[in-house]
Amino acid sequence: MGVSTASTAKGICLVTVDFPPVNALPVQGWYDLADAVRAAGRDPENRCVVLAAEGRGFNAGVDIKEMQRDPGHTALIGANRGCYEAFAAVYECEVPVVAAVGGFCLGGGVGLVGNADAIVASEDAVFGLPELDRGALGAATHLARLVPQHLMRALYYTSRTVTAQELHAHGSVWKVVPRGQLLDAALELAAEIARKDGTLIRLAKAAINGIDPVDVRRSYRFEQGFTFEAGLSGVADRVRDTFGTGGPPGTPRTGGPSGPSGPPCTPDAHRSTTAAATEEASS
């Protein structure tokens, strides 16, 4: 459990996240992930990093239980800073980062993969930002790197998700494979990258980051200011405490969490996977 690293082949470092049951990371988990990715990038023997996860899904965002246990703002500030560090570590990693995404990729997961250099996803993978249902804001910066602007806005306002196949059609997912082939497919792409000259691939990463039209670090930090404002105003707690009610955000919690139903989420049937992951993370 936690964040681990392993050398799987020459020039490739595998960073694996494992926080059962749904990979909703506590504050320290985000910092540990940032440290692992930065260390992998600094190692002169590495030419590519693969970011993967154990369990049912890639990432369900922050640990909401940790937020709910904190009577003040320490956990909120910690999550803000931890996410910022982890997202930045992926983006600033000295070598390319390939994200291997299986199952749900929600909230902070989108922040990670949106800053990755390439994404390989399983057929059951879904991506989304349920932030408005969680009493938070953020990572629109990273979702905008995966889908066109107006689709990003609609997805953000509705908390709907998109499938790996849909992102592949938009060009943001490199390859979609069966779940059992996910890690092999990600490592295959990483191996192709790792065959390049180590110095040149690092220069290429720095050059491509340098021509990005949006400063993802500053953009995300701007978003985080509104998350903190929502926390100070009390609206974040009011919305966050409605998980599992079956009613609209802002209504009191009266029931237990609702489980998943139906096939993986799409823009037309989006609630099941998102609800299952977020409810289990918060219950």
PDB file of C-alpha atoms in Angstrom:
ATOM      1  CA  MET A   1       0.000   0.000   0.000  1.00  0.00           C
ATOM      2  CA  GLY A   2       1.263   3.482  -0.881  1.00  0.00           C
ATOM      3  CA  VAL A   3       3.559   4.558  -3.718  1.00  0.00           C
ATOM      4  CA  SER A   4       6.241   2.210  -5.018  1.00  0.00           C
ATOM      5  CA  THR A   5       8.842   2.315  -7.790  1.00  0.00           C
ATOM      6  CA  ALA A   6      10.484  -0.420  -9.812  1.00  0.00           C
ATOM      7  CA  SER A   7      12.794  -0.700 -12.803  1.00  0.00           C
ATOM      8  CA  THR A   8      11.006  -2.929 -15.294  1.00  0.00           C
ATOM      9  CA  ALA A   9      13.424  -2.653 -18.220  1.00  0.00           C
ATOM     10  CA  LYS A  10      16.407  -0.599 -19.283  1.00  0.00           C
ATOM     11  CA  GLY A  11      15.558   3.078 -19.075  1.00  0.00           C
ATOM     12  CA  ILE A  12      12.044   2.584 -17.689  1.00  0.00           C
ATOM     13  CA  CYS A  13      10.832   3.305 -14.153  1.00  0.00           C
ATOM     14  CA  LEU A  14       7.401   2.085 -13.080  1.00  0.00           C
ATOM     15  CA  VAL A  15       5.681   4.200 -10.399  1.00  0.00           C
ATOM     16  CA  THR A  16       2.664   2.428  -8.914  1.00  0.00           C
ATOM     17  CA  VAL A  17      -0.033   3.897  -6.676  1.00  0.00           C
ATOM     18  CA  ASP A  18      -1.930   1.605  -4.299  1.00  0.00           C
ATOM     19  CA  PHE A  19      -4.366   3.171  -1.825  1.00  0.00           C
ATOM     20  CA  PRO A  20      -7.324   0.778  -1.362  1.00  0.00           C
ATOM     21  CA  PRO A  21     -10.198   0.657  -1.850  1.00  0.00           C
ATOM     22  CA  VAL A  22     -10.426   3.196  -4.704  1.00  0.00           C
ATOM     23  CA  ASN A  23      -7.073   5.007  -4.800  1.00  0.00           C
ATOM     24  CA  ALA A  24      -8.416   8.160  -3.174  1.00  0.00           C
ATOM     25  CA  LEU A  25      -5.127   9.629  -1.979  1.00  0.00           C
ATOM     26  CA  PRO A  26      -4.582  11.189   1.454  1.00  0.00           C
ATOM     27  CA  VAL A  27      -2.539  14.374   1.676  1.00  0.00           C
ATOM     28  CA  GLN A  28       0.725  12.521   2.303  1.00  0.00           C
ATOM     29  CA  GLY A  29      -0.009  10.204  -0.607  1.00  0.00           C
ATOM     30  CA  TRP A  30       0.059  13.105  -3.057  1.00  0.00           C
ATOM     31  CA  TYR A  31       3.410  14.246  -1.702  1.00  0.00           C
ATOM     32  CA  ASP A  32       4.791  10.703  -1.834  1.00  0.00           C
ATOM     33  CA  LEU A  33       3.688  10.402  -5.444  1.00  0.00           C
ATOM     34  CA  ALA A  34       5.311  13.727  -6.317  1.00  0.00           C
ATOM     35  CA  ASP A  35       8.584  12.650  -4.684  1.00  0.00           C
ATOM     36  CA  ALA A  36       8.584   9.299  -6.502  1.00  0.00           C
ATOM     37  CA  VAL A  37       7.981  10.824  -9.930  1.00  0.00           C
ATOM     38  CA  ARG A  38      10.581  13.565  -9.436  1.00  0.00           C
ATOM     39  CA  ALA A  39      13.164  11.045  -8.218  1.00  0.00           C
ATOM     40  CA  ALA A  40      12.504   8.821 -11.215  1.00  0.00           C
ATOM     41  CA  GLY A  41      12.971  11.750 -13.566  1.00  0.00           C
ATOM     42  CA  ARG A  42      16.240  12.793 -11.924  1.00  0.00           C
ATOM     43  CA  ASP A  43      17.762   9.329 -12.252  1.00  0.00           C
ATOM     44  CA  PRO A  44      20.083   9.542 -15.293  1.00  0.00           C
ATOM     45  CA  GLU A  45      19.427   5.874 -16.055  1.00  0.00           C
ATOM     46  CA  ASN A  46      15.741   6.526 -16.734  1.00  0.00           C
ATOM     47  CA  ARG A  47      14.385   7.704 -20.066  1.00  0.00           C
ATOM     48  CA  CYS A  48      10.686   7.178 -19.431  1.00  0.00           C
ATOM     49  CA  VAL A  49       8.372   6.820 -16.426  1.00  0.00           C
ATOM     50  CA  VAL A  50       5.193   4.740 -16.427  1.00  0.00           C
ATOM     51  CA  LEU A  51       2.561   5.841 -13.909  1.00  0.00           C
ATOM     52  CA  ALA A  52       0.171   3.026 -12.978  1.00  0.00           C
ATOM     53  CA  ALA A  53      -2.155   1.968 -10.167  1.00  0.00           C
ATOM     54  CA  GLU A  54      -3.269  -1.197  -8.430  1.00  0.00           C
ATOM     55  CA  GLY A  55      -6.912  -2.010  -7.778  1.00  0.00           C
ATOM     56  CA  ARG A  56     -10.222  -1.310  -9.481  1.00  0.00           C
ATOM     57  CA  GLY A  57      -9.433   2.169 -10.703  1.00  0.00           C
ATOM     58  CA  PHE A  58      -6.538   4.446 -11.492  1.00  0.00           C
ATOM     59  CA  ASN A  59      -7.461   7.296  -9.158  1.00  0.00           C
ATOM     60  CA  ALA A  60     -10.551   8.615  -7.347  1.00  0.00           C
ATOM     61  CA  GLY A  61      -9.045  11.964  -6.352  1.00  0.00           C
ATOM     62  CA  VAL A  62      -8.509  13.159  -2.787  1.00  0.00           C
ATOM     63  CA  ASP A  63      -9.439  11.239   0.347  1.00  0.00           C
ATOM     64  CA  ILE A  64     -12.708  12.930   1.249  1.00  0.00           C
ATOM     65  CA  LYS A  65     -12.883  11.105   4.582  1.00  0.00           C
ATOM     66  CA  GLU A  66      -9.701  12.920   5.570  1.00  0.00           C
ATOM     67  CA  MET A  67     -11.403  16.211   4.732  1.00  0.00           C
ATOM     68  CA  GLN A  68     -14.512  15.341   6.698  1.00  0.00           C
ATOM     69  CA  ARG A  69     -12.496  14.425   9.800  1.00  0.00           C
ATOM     70  CA  ASP A  70     -10.770  17.811   9.867  1.00  0.00           C
ATOM     71  CA  PRO A  71     -12.758  20.490  11.710  1.00  0.00           C
ATOM     72  CA  GLY A  72     -10.569  23.228  10.253  1.00  0.00           C
ATOM     73  CA  HIS A  73      -8.855  23.840   6.925  1.00  0.00           C
ATOM     74  CA  THR A  74      -5.627  21.891   7.416  1.00  0.00           C
ATOM     75  CA  ALA A  75      -6.704  18.948   5.252  1.00  0.00           C
ATOM     76  CA  LEU A  76      -8.057  21.235   2.531  1.00  0.00           C
ATOM     77  CA  ILE A  77      -4.819  23.211   2.373  1.00  0.00           C
ATOM     78  CA  GLY A  78      -2.813  19.993   2.455  1.00  0.00           C
ATOM     79  CA  ALA A  79      -4.824  18.446  -0.371  1.00  0.00           C
ATOM     80  CA  ASN A  80      -4.509  21.621  -2.439  1.00  0.00           C
ATOM     81  CA  ARG A  81      -0.761  21.725  -2.017  1.00  0.00           C
ATOM     82  CA  GLY A  82      -0.310  17.969  -2.370  1.00  0.00           C
ATOM     83  CA  CYS A  83      -2.274  17.808  -5.614  1.00  0.00           C
ATOM     84  CA  TYR A  84      -0.375  20.804  -6.952  1.00  0.00           C
ATOM     85  CA  GLU A  85       2.928  19.105  -6.201  1.00  0.00           C
ATOM     86  CA  ALA A  86       1.900  15.761  -7.718  1.00  0.00           C
ATOM     87  CA  PHE A  87       0.477  17.292 -10.886  1.00  0.00           C
ATOM     88  CA  ALA A  88       3.535  19.508 -11.269  1.00  0.00           C
ATOM     89  CA  ALA A  89       5.874  16.562 -10.692  1.00  0.00           C
ATOM     90  CA  VAL A  90       4.326  14.673 -13.610  1.00  0.00           C
ATOM     91  CA  TYR A  91       4.493  17.716 -15.862  1.00  0.00           C
ATOM     92  CA  GLU A  92       8.031  18.690 -14.811  1.00  0.00           C
ATOM     93  CA  CYS A  93       9.425  15.151 -14.775  1.00  0.00           C
ATOM     94  CA  GLU A  94      12.675  15.312 -16.707  1.00  0.00           C
ATOM     95  CA  VAL A  95      11.655  12.390 -18.918  1.00  0.00           C
ATOM     96  CA  PRO A  96       8.318  11.565 -20.582  1.00  0.00           C
ATOM     97  CA  VAL A  97       5.584  10.103 -18.370  1.00  0.00           C
ATOM     98  CA  VAL A  98       3.185   7.475 -19.747  1.00  0.00           C
ATOM     99  CA  ALA A  99      -0.005   7.054 -17.705  1.00  0.00           C
ATOM    100  CA  ALA A 100      -1.524   3.554 -17.667  1.00  0.00           C
ATOM    101  CA  VAL A 101      -5.179   4.147 -16.823  1.00  0.00           C
ATOM    102  CA  GLY A 102      -7.586   1.363 -15.922  1.00  0.00           C
ATOM    103  CA  GLY A 103     -11.091   1.790 -14.541  1.00  0.00           C
ATOM    104  CA  PHE A 104     -12.085   5.154 -13.127  1.00  0.00           C
ATOM    105  CA  CYS A 105      -9.871   8.225 -13.407  1.00  0.00           C
ATOM    106  CA  LEU A 106     -11.610  10.971 -11.461  1.00  0.00           C
ATOM    107  CA  GLY A 107     -10.750  14.335  -9.941  1.00  0.00           C
ATOM    108  CA  GLY A 108      -7.055  14.326  -9.138  1.00  0.00           C
ATOM    109  CA  GLY A 109      -6.604  11.426 -11.530  1.00  0.00           C
ATOM    110  CA  VAL A 110      -7.463  13.765 -14.396  1.00  0.00           C
ATOM    111  CA  GLY A 111      -4.881  16.195 -13.033  1.00  0.00           C
ATOM    112  CA  LEU A 112      -2.225  13.488 -13.240  1.00  0.00           C
ATOM    113  CA  VAL A 113      -3.039  12.136 -16.688  1.00  0.00           C
ATOM    114  CA  GLY A 114      -3.726  15.581 -18.132  1.00  0.00           C
ATOM    115  CA  ASN A 115      -0.127  16.471 -17.280  1.00  0.00           C
ATOM    116  CA  ALA A 116       1.291  13.175 -18.544  1.00  0.00           C
ATOM    117  CA  ASP A 117       3.008  12.976 -21.915  1.00  0.00           C
ATOM    118  CA  ALA A 118       0.966  10.022 -23.153  1.00  0.00           C
ATOM    119  CA  ILE A 119      -1.993   7.957 -21.960  1.00  0.00           C
ATOM    120  CA  VAL A 120      -2.640   4.270 -22.524  1.00  0.00           C
ATOM    121  CA  ALA A 121      -6.068   3.228 -21.255  1.00  0.00           C
ATOM    122  CA  SER A 122      -8.079   0.070 -20.754  1.00  0.00           C
ATOM    123  CA  GLU A 123     -11.409  -0.487 -22.448  1.00  0.00           C
ATOM    124  CA  ASP A 124     -13.231   0.062 -19.153  1.00  0.00           C
ATOM    125  CA  ALA A 125     -11.497   3.357 -18.349  1.00  0.00           C
ATOM    126  CA  VAL A 126     -13.593   6.478 -17.734  1.00  0.00           C
ATOM    127  CA  PHE A 127     -12.389  10.006 -17.052  1.00  0.00           C
ATOM    128  CA  GLY A 128     -14.203  12.820 -15.291  1.00  0.00           C
ATOM    129  CA  LEU A 129     -14.302  15.642 -12.787  1.00  0.00           C
ATOM    130  CA  PRO A 130     -17.062  15.147 -10.198  1.00  0.00           C
ATOM    131  CA  GLU A 131     -15.713  18.235  -8.409  1.00  0.00           C
ATOM    132  CA  LEU A 132     -19.002  20.137  -8.307  1.00  0.00           C
ATOM    133  CA  ASP A 133     -20.601  17.129  -6.603  1.00  0.00           C
ATOM    134  CA  ARG A 134     -17.707  16.988  -4.120  1.00  0.00           C
ATOM    135  CA  GLY A 135     -17.838  20.612  -3.048  1.00  0.00           C
ATOM    136  CA  ALA A 136     -14.614  21.434  -4.867  1.00  0.00           C
ATOM    137  CA  LEU A 137     -13.237  23.023  -8.002  1.00  0.00           C
ATOM    138  CA  GLY A 138     -10.101  22.337  -9.995  1.00  0.00           C
ATOM    139  CA  ALA A 139      -8.378  20.305 -12.723  1.00  0.00           C
ATOM    140  CA  ALA A 140     -10.366  21.923 -15.521  1.00  0.00           C
ATOM    141  CA  THR A 141      -6.885  22.986 -16.606  1.00  0.00           C
ATOM    142  CA  HIS A 142      -6.012  19.340 -17.135  1.00  0.00           C
ATOM    143  CA  LEU A 143      -9.336  18.195 -18.572  1.00  0.00           C
ATOM    144  CA  ALA A 144      -8.903  20.917 -21.196  1.00  0.00           C
ATOM    145  CA  ARG A 145      -5.765  19.092 -22.339  1.00  0.00           C
ATOM    146  CA  LEU A 146      -7.855  15.980 -23.049  1.00  0.00           C
ATOM    147  CA  VAL A 147     -10.976  17.317 -24.784  1.00  0.00           C
ATOM    148  CA  PRO A 148     -12.038  20.414 -26.742  1.00  0.00           C
ATOM    149  CA  GLN A 149     -12.963  23.529 -24.780  1.00  0.00           C
ATOM    150  CA  HIS A 150     -16.757  23.382 -24.998  1.00  0.00           C
ATOM    151  CA  LEU A 151     -16.866  19.679 -24.223  1.00  0.00           C
ATOM    152  CA  MET A 152     -14.627  20.336 -21.223  1.00  0.00           C
ATOM    153  CA  ARG A 153     -17.069  22.938 -19.937  1.00  0.00           C
ATOM    154  CA  ALA A 154     -20.107  20.689 -20.377  1.00  0.00           C
ATOM    155  CA  LEU A 155     -18.357  17.779 -18.677  1.00  0.00           C
ATOM    156  CA  TYR A 156     -17.227  20.001 -15.813  1.00  0.00           C
ATOM    157  CA  TYR A 157     -20.630  21.592 -15.183  1.00  0.00           C
ATOM    158  CA  THR A 158     -22.460  18.260 -15.292  1.00  0.00           C
ATOM    159  CA  SER A 159     -19.825  16.050 -13.585  1.00  0.00           C
ATOM    160  CA  ARG A 160     -20.229  13.588 -16.434  1.00  0.00           C
ATOM    161  CA  THR A 161     -17.449  11.290 -17.638  1.00  0.00           C
ATOM    162  CA  VAL A 162     -16.001  10.271 -20.988  1.00  0.00           C
ATOM    163  CA  THR A 163     -14.724   6.862 -22.010  1.00  0.00           C
ATOM    164  CA  ALA A 164     -11.238   5.892 -23.115  1.00  0.00           C
ATOM    165  CA  GLN A 165     -12.609   5.262 -26.605  1.00  0.00           C
ATOM    166  CA  GLU A 166     -13.980   8.804 -26.770  1.00  0.00           C
ATOM    167  CA  LEU A 167     -10.658  10.291 -25.673  1.00  0.00           C
ATOM    168  CA  HIS A 168      -8.896   8.142 -28.235  1.00  0.00           C
ATOM    169  CA  ALA A 169     -11.139   9.686 -30.877  1.00  0.00           C
ATOM    170  CA  HIS A 170     -10.087  13.144 -29.638  1.00  0.00           C
ATOM    171  CA  GLY A 171      -6.436  12.131 -29.895  1.00  0.00           C
ATOM    172  CA  SER A 172      -5.611  12.409 -26.196  1.00  0.00           C
ATOM    173  CA  VAL A 173      -5.379   8.656 -25.507  1.00  0.00           C
ATOM    174  CA  TRP A 174      -2.618   6.865 -27.413  1.00  0.00           C
ATOM    175  CA  LYS A 175      -4.100   3.380 -27.299  1.00  0.00           C
ATOM    176  CA  VAL A 176      -7.097   1.526 -25.822  1.00  0.00           C
ATOM    177  CA  VAL A 177      -6.564  -2.107 -24.843  1.00  0.00           C
ATOM    178  CA  PRO A 178      -8.275  -4.838 -22.799  1.00  0.00           C
ATOM    179  CA  ARG A 179      -7.705  -4.410 -19.060  1.00  0.00           C
ATOM    180  CA  GLY A 180      -5.397  -7.408 -18.850  1.00  0.00           C
ATOM    181  CA  GLN A 181      -3.083  -5.921 -21.480  1.00  0.00           C
ATOM    182  CA  LEU A 182      -2.906  -2.417 -20.011  1.00  0.00           C
ATOM    183  CA  LEU A 183       0.448  -2.469 -18.280  1.00  0.00           C
ATOM    184  CA  ASP A 184       2.138  -4.331 -21.121  1.00  0.00           C
ATOM    185  CA  ALA A 185       0.828  -1.789 -23.625  1.00  0.00           C
ATOM    186  CA  ALA A 186       2.056   1.128 -21.512  1.00  0.00           C
ATOM    187  CA  LEU A 187       5.466  -0.492 -21.071  1.00  0.00           C
ATOM    188  CA  GLU A 188       5.639  -1.154 -24.810  1.00  0.00           C
ATOM    189  CA  LEU A 189       5.197   2.555 -25.534  1.00  0.00           C
ATOM    190  CA  ALA A 190       7.669   3.432 -22.784  1.00  0.00           C
ATOM    191  CA  ALA A 191      10.229   1.042 -24.276  1.00  0.00           C
ATOM    192  CA  GLU A 192       9.925   2.733 -27.651  1.00  0.00           C
ATOM    193  CA  ILE A 193      10.541   6.107 -26.006  1.00  0.00           C
ATOM    194  CA  ALA A 194      13.395   4.740 -23.891  1.00  0.00           C
ATOM    195  CA  ARG A 195      15.277   3.639 -27.005  1.00  0.00           C
ATOM    196  CA  LYS A 196      15.972   7.306 -27.788  1.00  0.00           C
ATOM    197  CA  ASP A 197      19.145   9.035 -26.650  1.00  0.00           C
ATOM    198  CA  GLY A 198      18.812   9.861 -22.934  1.00  0.00           C
ATOM    199  CA  THR A 199      20.102  13.418 -23.193  1.00  0.00           C
ATOM    200  CA  LEU A 200      18.066  14.202 -26.273  1.00  0.00           C
ATOM    201  CA  ILE A 201      14.798  12.860 -24.830  1.00  0.00           C
ATOM    202  CA  ARG A 202      15.260  15.132 -21.812  1.00  0.00           C
ATOM    203  CA  LEU A 203      15.859  18.106 -24.070  1.00  0.00           C
ATOM    204  CA  ALA A 204      12.762  17.160 -26.047  1.00  0.00           C
ATOM    205  CA  LYS A 205      10.621  17.081 -22.866  1.00  0.00           C
ATOM    206  CA  ALA A 206      11.900  20.508 -21.799  1.00  0.00           C
ATOM    207  CA  ALA A 207      11.362  21.936 -25.271  1.00  0.00           C
ATOM    208  CA  ILE A 208       7.792  20.684 -25.581  1.00  0.00           C
ATOM    209  CA  ASN A 209       6.905  21.983 -22.113  1.00  0.00           C
ATOM    210  CA  GLY A 210       8.400  25.325 -23.094  1.00  0.00           C
ATOM    211  CA  ILE A 211       6.044  25.790 -26.037  1.00  0.00           C
ATOM    212  CA  ASP A 212       2.867  24.885 -24.151  1.00  0.00           C
ATOM    213  CA  PRO A 213       0.254  27.602 -24.775  1.00  0.00           C
ATOM    214  CA  VAL A 214      -1.036  27.370 -21.160  1.00  0.00           C
ATOM    215  CA  ASP A 215       1.071  27.436 -18.005  1.00  0.00           C
ATOM    216  CA  VAL A 216      -0.603  24.458 -16.335  1.00  0.00           C
ATOM    217  CA  ARG A 217       0.907  25.204 -12.928  1.00  0.00           C
ATOM    218  CA  ARG A 218      -0.324  28.794 -12.777  1.00  0.00           C
ATOM    219  CA  SER A 219      -3.669  27.888 -14.334  1.00  0.00           C
ATOM    220  CA  TYR A 220      -4.344  25.128 -11.802  1.00  0.00           C
ATOM    221  CA  ARG A 221      -3.216  27.313  -8.918  1.00  0.00           C
ATOM    222  CA  PHE A 222      -5.772  29.908 -10.032  1.00  0.00           C
ATOM    223  CA  GLU A 223      -8.504  27.261  -9.924  1.00  0.00           C
ATOM    224  CA  GLN A 224      -7.436  26.203  -6.445  1.00  0.00           C
ATOM    225  CA  GLY A 225      -8.169  29.670  -5.123  1.00  0.00           C
ATOM    226  CA  PHE A 226     -11.846  29.118  -5.836  1.00  0.00           C
ATOM    227  CA  THR A 227     -11.758  25.735  -4.117  1.00  0.00           C
ATOM    228  CA  PHE A 228     -10.451  27.421  -0.991  1.00  0.00           C
ATOM    229  CA  GLU A 229     -13.089  30.142  -1.273  1.00  0.00           C
ATOM    230  CA  ALA A 230     -15.771  27.448  -1.428  1.00  0.00           C
ATOM    231  CA  GLY A 231     -14.260  25.912   1.705  1.00  0.00           C
ATOM    232  CA  LEU A 232     -14.181  29.175   3.623  1.00  0.00           C
ATOM    233  CA  SER A 233     -17.763  30.013   2.678  1.00  0.00           C
ATOM    234  CA  GLY A 234     -19.100  26.665   3.928  1.00  0.00           C
ATOM    235  CA  VAL A 235     -20.588  25.634   0.589  1.00  0.00           C
ATOM    236  CA  ALA A 236     -17.904  22.955   0.120  1.00  0.00           C
ATOM    237  CA  ASP A 237     -18.867  21.154   3.340  1.00  0.00           C
ATOM    238  CA  ARG A 238     -22.558  21.469   2.547  1.00  0.00           C
ATOM    239  CA  VAL A 239     -22.131  19.834  -0.852  1.00  0.00           C
ATOM    240  CA  ARG A 240     -19.533  17.284   0.262  1.00  0.00           C
ATOM    241  CA  ASP A 241     -21.835  15.976   2.978  1.00  0.00           C
ATOM    242  CA  THR A 242     -24.540  15.066   0.447  1.00  0.00           C
ATOM    243  CA  PHE A 243     -22.713  12.038  -0.984  1.00  0.00           C
ATOM    244  CA  GLY A 244     -25.092   9.095  -1.004  1.00  0.00           C
ATOM    245  CA  THR A 245     -28.317  10.997  -0.467  1.00  0.00           C
ATOM    246  CA  GLY A 246     -29.584  10.365  -3.969  1.00  0.00           C
ATOM    247  CA  GLY A 247     -30.724  13.979  -4.043  1.00  0.00           C
ATOM    248  CA  PRO A 248     -29.234  17.176  -5.417  1.00  0.00           C
ATOM    249  CA  PRO A 249     -26.054  18.650  -3.926  1.00  0.00           C
ATOM    250  CA  GLY A 250     -26.781  20.640  -0.803  1.00  0.00           C
ATOM    251  CA  THR A 251     -29.462  18.340   0.627  1.00  0.00           C
ATOM    252  CA  PRO A 252     -28.796  16.590   3.953  1.00  0.00           C
ATOM    253  CA  ARG A 253     -27.339  13.082   3.993  1.00  0.00           C
ATOM    254  CA  THR A 254     -30.146  10.683   4.842  1.00  0.00           C
ATOM    255  CA  GLY A 255     -29.118   7.388   3.275  1.00  0.00           C
ATOM    256  CA  GLY A 256     -26.161   5.141   2.603  1.00  0.00           C
ATOM    257  CA  PRO A 257     -24.009   5.149  -0.506  1.00  0.00           C
ATOM    258  CA  SER A 258     -25.536   3.923  -3.727  1.00  0.00           C
ATOM    259  CA  GLY A 259     -23.556   1.295  -5.584  1.00  0.00           C
ATOM    260  CA  PRO A 260     -22.657   1.064  -9.251  1.00  0.00           C
ATOM    261  CA  SER A 261     -25.183   0.059 -11.864  1.00  0.00           C
ATOM    262  CA  GLY A 262     -25.038  -0.497 -15.585  1.00  0.00           C
ATOM    263  CA  PRO A 263     -22.096  -0.287 -18.007  1.00  0.00           C
ATOM    264  CA  PRO A 264     -19.089   2.065 -17.798  1.00  0.00           C
ATOM    265  CA  CYS A 265     -20.005   5.737 -17.842  1.00  0.00           C
ATOM    266  CA  THR A 266     -20.482   7.734 -21.013  1.00  0.00           C
ATOM    267  CA  PRO A 267     -21.784  11.283 -21.474  1.00  0.00           C
ATOM    268  CA  ASP A 268     -25.276   9.762 -21.721  1.00  0.00           C
ATOM    269  CA  ALA A 269     -25.012   7.342 -18.793  1.00  0.00           C
ATOM    270  CA  HIS A 270     -22.489   8.876 -16.507  1.00  0.00           C
ATOM    271  CA  ARG A 271     -23.415   8.396 -12.871  1.00  0.00           C
ATOM    272  CA  SER A 272     -22.712   4.772 -12.021  1.00  0.00           C
ATOM    273  CA  THR A 273     -18.915   4.562 -12.015  1.00  0.00           C
ATOM    274  CA  THR A 274     -18.413   8.070 -10.660  1.00  0.00           C
ATOM    275  CA  ALA A 275     -20.893   7.495  -7.866  1.00  0.00           C
ATOM    276  CA  ALA A 276     -19.424   4.121  -6.975  1.00  0.00           C
ATOM    277  CA  ALA A 277     -15.900   5.474  -6.630  1.00  0.00           C
ATOM    278  CA  THR A 278     -16.727   8.710  -4.873  1.00  0.00           C
ATOM    279  CA  GLU A 279     -19.227   7.140  -2.520  1.00  0.00           C
ATOM    280  CA  GLU A 280     -16.808   4.393  -1.454  1.00  0.00           C
ATOM    281  CA  ALA A 281     -14.082   6.979  -0.939  1.00  0.00           C
ATOM    282  CA  SER A 282     -16.292   9.086   1.300  1.00  0.00           C
ATOM    283  CA  SER A 283     -18.251   6.457   3.251  1.00  0.00           C
TER     284      SER A 283
END
